[in-house]
Coordinates of C-alpha atoms in Angstrom, one line a residue:
X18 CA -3.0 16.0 -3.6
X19 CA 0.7 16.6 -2.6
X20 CA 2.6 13.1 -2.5
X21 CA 6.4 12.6 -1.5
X22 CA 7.4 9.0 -2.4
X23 CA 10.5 7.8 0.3
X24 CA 11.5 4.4 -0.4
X25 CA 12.5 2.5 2.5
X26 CA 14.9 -0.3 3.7
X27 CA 16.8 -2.5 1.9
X28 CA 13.2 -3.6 0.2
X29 CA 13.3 -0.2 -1.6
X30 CA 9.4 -0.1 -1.1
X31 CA 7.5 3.3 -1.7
X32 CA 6.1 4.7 1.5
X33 CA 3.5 7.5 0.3
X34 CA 3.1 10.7 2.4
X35 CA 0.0 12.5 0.8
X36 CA -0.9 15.6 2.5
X37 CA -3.9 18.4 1.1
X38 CA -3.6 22.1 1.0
X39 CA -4.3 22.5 5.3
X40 CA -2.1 19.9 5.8
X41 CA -4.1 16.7 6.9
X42 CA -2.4 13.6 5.8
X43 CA -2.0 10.2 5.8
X44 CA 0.9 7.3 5.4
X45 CA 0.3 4.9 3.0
X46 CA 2.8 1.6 3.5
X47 CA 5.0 3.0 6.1
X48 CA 7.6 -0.6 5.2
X49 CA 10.2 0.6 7.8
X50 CA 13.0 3.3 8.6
X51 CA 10.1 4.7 11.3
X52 CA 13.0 8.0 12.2
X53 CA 13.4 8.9 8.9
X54 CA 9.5 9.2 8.3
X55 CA 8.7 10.7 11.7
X56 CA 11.6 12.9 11.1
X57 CA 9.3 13.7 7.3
X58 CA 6.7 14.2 8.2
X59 CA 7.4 16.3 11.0
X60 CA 9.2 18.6 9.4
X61 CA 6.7 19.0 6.8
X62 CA 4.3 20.3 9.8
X63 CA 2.2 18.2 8.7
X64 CA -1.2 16.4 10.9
X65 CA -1.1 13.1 10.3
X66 CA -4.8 11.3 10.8
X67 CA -4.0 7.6 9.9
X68 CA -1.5 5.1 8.5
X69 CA -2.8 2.7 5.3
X70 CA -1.7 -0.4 4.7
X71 CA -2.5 -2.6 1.5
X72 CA -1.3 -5.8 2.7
X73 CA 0.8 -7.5 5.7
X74 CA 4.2 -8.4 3.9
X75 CA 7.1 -7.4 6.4
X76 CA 8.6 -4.4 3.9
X77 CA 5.3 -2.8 3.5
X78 CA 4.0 -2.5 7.0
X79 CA 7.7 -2.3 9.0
X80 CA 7.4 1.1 10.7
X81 CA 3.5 1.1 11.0
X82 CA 3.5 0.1 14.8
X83 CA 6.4 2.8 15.9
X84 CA 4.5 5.9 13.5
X85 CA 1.0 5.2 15.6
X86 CA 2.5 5.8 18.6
X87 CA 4.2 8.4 17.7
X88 CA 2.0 10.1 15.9
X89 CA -1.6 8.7 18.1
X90 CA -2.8 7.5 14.8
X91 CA -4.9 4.1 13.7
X92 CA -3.7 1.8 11.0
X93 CA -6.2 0.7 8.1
X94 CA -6.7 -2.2 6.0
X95 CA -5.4 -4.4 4.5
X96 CA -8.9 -7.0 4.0
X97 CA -8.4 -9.3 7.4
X98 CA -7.8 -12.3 5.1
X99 CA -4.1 -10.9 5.6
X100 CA -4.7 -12.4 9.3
X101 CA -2.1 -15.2 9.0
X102 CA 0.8 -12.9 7.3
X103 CA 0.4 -9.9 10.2
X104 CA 0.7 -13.3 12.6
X105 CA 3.5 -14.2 10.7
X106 CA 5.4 -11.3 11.1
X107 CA 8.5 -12.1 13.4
X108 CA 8.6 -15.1 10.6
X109 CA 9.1 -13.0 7.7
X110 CA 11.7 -11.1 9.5
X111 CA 13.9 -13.7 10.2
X112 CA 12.8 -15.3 6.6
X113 CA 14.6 -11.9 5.2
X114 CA 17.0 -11.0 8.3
X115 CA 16.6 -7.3 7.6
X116 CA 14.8 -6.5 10.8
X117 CA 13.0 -7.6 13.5
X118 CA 8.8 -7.1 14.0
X119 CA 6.3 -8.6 16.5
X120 CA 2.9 -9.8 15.2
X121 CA 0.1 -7.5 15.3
X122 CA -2.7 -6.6 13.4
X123 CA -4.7 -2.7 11.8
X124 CA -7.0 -1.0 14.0
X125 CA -9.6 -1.6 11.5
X126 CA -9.7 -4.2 8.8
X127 CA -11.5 -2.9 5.4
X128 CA -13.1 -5.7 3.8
X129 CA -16.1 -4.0 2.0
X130 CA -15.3 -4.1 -1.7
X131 CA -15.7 -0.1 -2.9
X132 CA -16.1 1.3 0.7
X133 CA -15.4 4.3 0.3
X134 CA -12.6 5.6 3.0
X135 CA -12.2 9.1 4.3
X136 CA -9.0 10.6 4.7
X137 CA -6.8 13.8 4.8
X138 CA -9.2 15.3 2.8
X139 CA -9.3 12.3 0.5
X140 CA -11.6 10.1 -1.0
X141 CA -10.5 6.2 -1.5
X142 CA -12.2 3.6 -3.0
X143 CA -11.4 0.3 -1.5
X144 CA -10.5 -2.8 -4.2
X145 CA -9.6 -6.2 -3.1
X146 CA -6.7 -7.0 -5.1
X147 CA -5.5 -10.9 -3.9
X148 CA -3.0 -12.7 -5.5
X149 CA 0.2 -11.1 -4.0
X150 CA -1.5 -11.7 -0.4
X151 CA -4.8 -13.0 0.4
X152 CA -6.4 -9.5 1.6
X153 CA -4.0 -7.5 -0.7
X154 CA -6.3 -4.2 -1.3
X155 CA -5.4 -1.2 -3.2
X156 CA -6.8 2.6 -2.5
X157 CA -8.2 4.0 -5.8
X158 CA -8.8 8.0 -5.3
X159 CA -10.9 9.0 -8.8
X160 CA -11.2 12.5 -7.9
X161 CA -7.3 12.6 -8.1
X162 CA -6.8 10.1 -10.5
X163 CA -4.2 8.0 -8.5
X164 CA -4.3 4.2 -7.3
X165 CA -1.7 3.1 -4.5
X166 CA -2.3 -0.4 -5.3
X167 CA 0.9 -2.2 -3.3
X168 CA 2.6 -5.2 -5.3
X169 CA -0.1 -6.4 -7.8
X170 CA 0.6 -4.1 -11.1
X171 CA 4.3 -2.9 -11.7
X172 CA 5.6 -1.1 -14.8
X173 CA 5.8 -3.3 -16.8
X174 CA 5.8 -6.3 -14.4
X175 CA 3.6 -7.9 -11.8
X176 CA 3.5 -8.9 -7.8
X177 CA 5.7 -12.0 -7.1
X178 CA 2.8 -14.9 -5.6
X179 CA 5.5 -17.4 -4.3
X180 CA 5.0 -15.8 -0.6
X181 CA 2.1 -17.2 1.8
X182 CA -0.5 -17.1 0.3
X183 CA 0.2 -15.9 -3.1
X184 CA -2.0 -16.8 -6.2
X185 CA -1.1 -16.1 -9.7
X186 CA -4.3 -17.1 -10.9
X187 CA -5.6 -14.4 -8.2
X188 CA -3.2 -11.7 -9.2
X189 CA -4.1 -12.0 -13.0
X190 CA -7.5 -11.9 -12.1
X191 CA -6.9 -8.8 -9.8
X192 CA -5.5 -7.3 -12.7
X193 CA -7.2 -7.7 -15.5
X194 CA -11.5 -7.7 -13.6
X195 CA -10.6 -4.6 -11.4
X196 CA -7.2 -2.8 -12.1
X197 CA -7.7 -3.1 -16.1
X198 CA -11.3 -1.6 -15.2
X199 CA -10.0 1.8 -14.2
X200 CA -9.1 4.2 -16.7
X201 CA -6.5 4.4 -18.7
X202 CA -4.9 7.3 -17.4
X203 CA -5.1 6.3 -14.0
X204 CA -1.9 6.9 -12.1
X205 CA -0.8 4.0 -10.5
X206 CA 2.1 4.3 -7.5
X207 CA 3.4 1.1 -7.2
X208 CA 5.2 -1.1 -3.9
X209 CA 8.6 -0.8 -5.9
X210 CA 9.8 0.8 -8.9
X211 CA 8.5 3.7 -11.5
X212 CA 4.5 4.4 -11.6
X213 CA 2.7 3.8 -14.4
X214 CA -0.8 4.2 -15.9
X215 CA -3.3 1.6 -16.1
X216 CA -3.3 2.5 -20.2
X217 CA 0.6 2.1 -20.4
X218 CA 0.4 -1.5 -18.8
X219 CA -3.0 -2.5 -20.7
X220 CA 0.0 -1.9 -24.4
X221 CA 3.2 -2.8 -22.2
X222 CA 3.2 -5.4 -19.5
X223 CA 4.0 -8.2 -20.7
X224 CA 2.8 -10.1 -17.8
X225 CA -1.2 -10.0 -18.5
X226 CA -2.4 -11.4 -21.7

């Protein structure tokens, strides 16, 4: 798996291009500054066959609606229990006053817990991970050993829950029943900041007890 991390807006959030050896490839969190990814990915020559969301917060999913047109692509997940914070979309931006967004919502929701989704050559197994947002959902490819899990598990720190619908309990529980169950040298590629492994955080984070 190639991967080029480009974080985005003012939010600083990781938008993942991951591409295989033909050049198929997907978009994982596209949280805005649509020119400077199309601008990416085209000059990478890459095909693009889908955008990924984990969840409907304003910085992850900013430039999702410009990139499928662009590119004629579908949007996937997050779980459709993110309903109200896609609705709420032209809220959050003028919550944040970083950018305006209208409301709208994926192309297909992904709501079966360990569906297993097929893309650029990929294999990802779906988790539901609430607690930062209700249908928060994190793509875990094993072959590869990487999770791009969104804002749930941070080096060293942990998804914020005092947005609509957060849920610390949730998030702890998200954690420690499903991320804590992966391996310990899973790569995890976080919303913000440095990745991590699942092992480092189980010694380290001293968020999860």
């Amino acid at each position: 798996m190639n991967i080029e991390i480009i974080p985005v807006t003012v939010f600083q959030q990781n938008c993942s291009i991951i591409w295989n050896d033909e050049k198929k490839a997907a978009i994982i969190d596209p949280g805005g500054d649509a020119p400077k990814l199309i601008k990416r990915i085209d000059a990478l020559g890459l095909d693009l066959q889908g955008i990924l969301l984990t969840h409907g917060h304003l910085d992850h999913v900013g430039a999702a609606t410009k990139l499928k047109q662009y590119f004629n692509v579908e949007m996937m997940g997050s779980n459709s229990l993110d309903k109200i914070l896609f609705a709420a979309l032209p809220q959050q931006s003028r919550q944040f006053g970083v950018f305006e967004i209208d409301a709208f919502e994926p192309d297909h929701w992904l709501d079966k817990e360990g569906e297993i989704l097929n893309i650029a050559g990929f294999k990802f197994e779906i988790l539901h991970l609430p607690g930062h947002a209700p249908g928060h959902i994190g793509f875990i490819e094993h072959n590869e050993g990487i999770a791009f899990t969104g804002d749930v598990l941070f080096k060293q720190g942990i998804g914020r829950t005092d947005l609509l619908g957060g849920n610390h309990t949730d998030l702890i529980n998200s954690i420690k029943q499903k991320m804590y169950q992966l391996p310990d040298d899973m790569v995890v590629l976080p919303g913000h900041g440095p990745h991590t492994t699942i092992g480092q955080e189980k010694l380290n984070n001293p968020f999860v007890k």
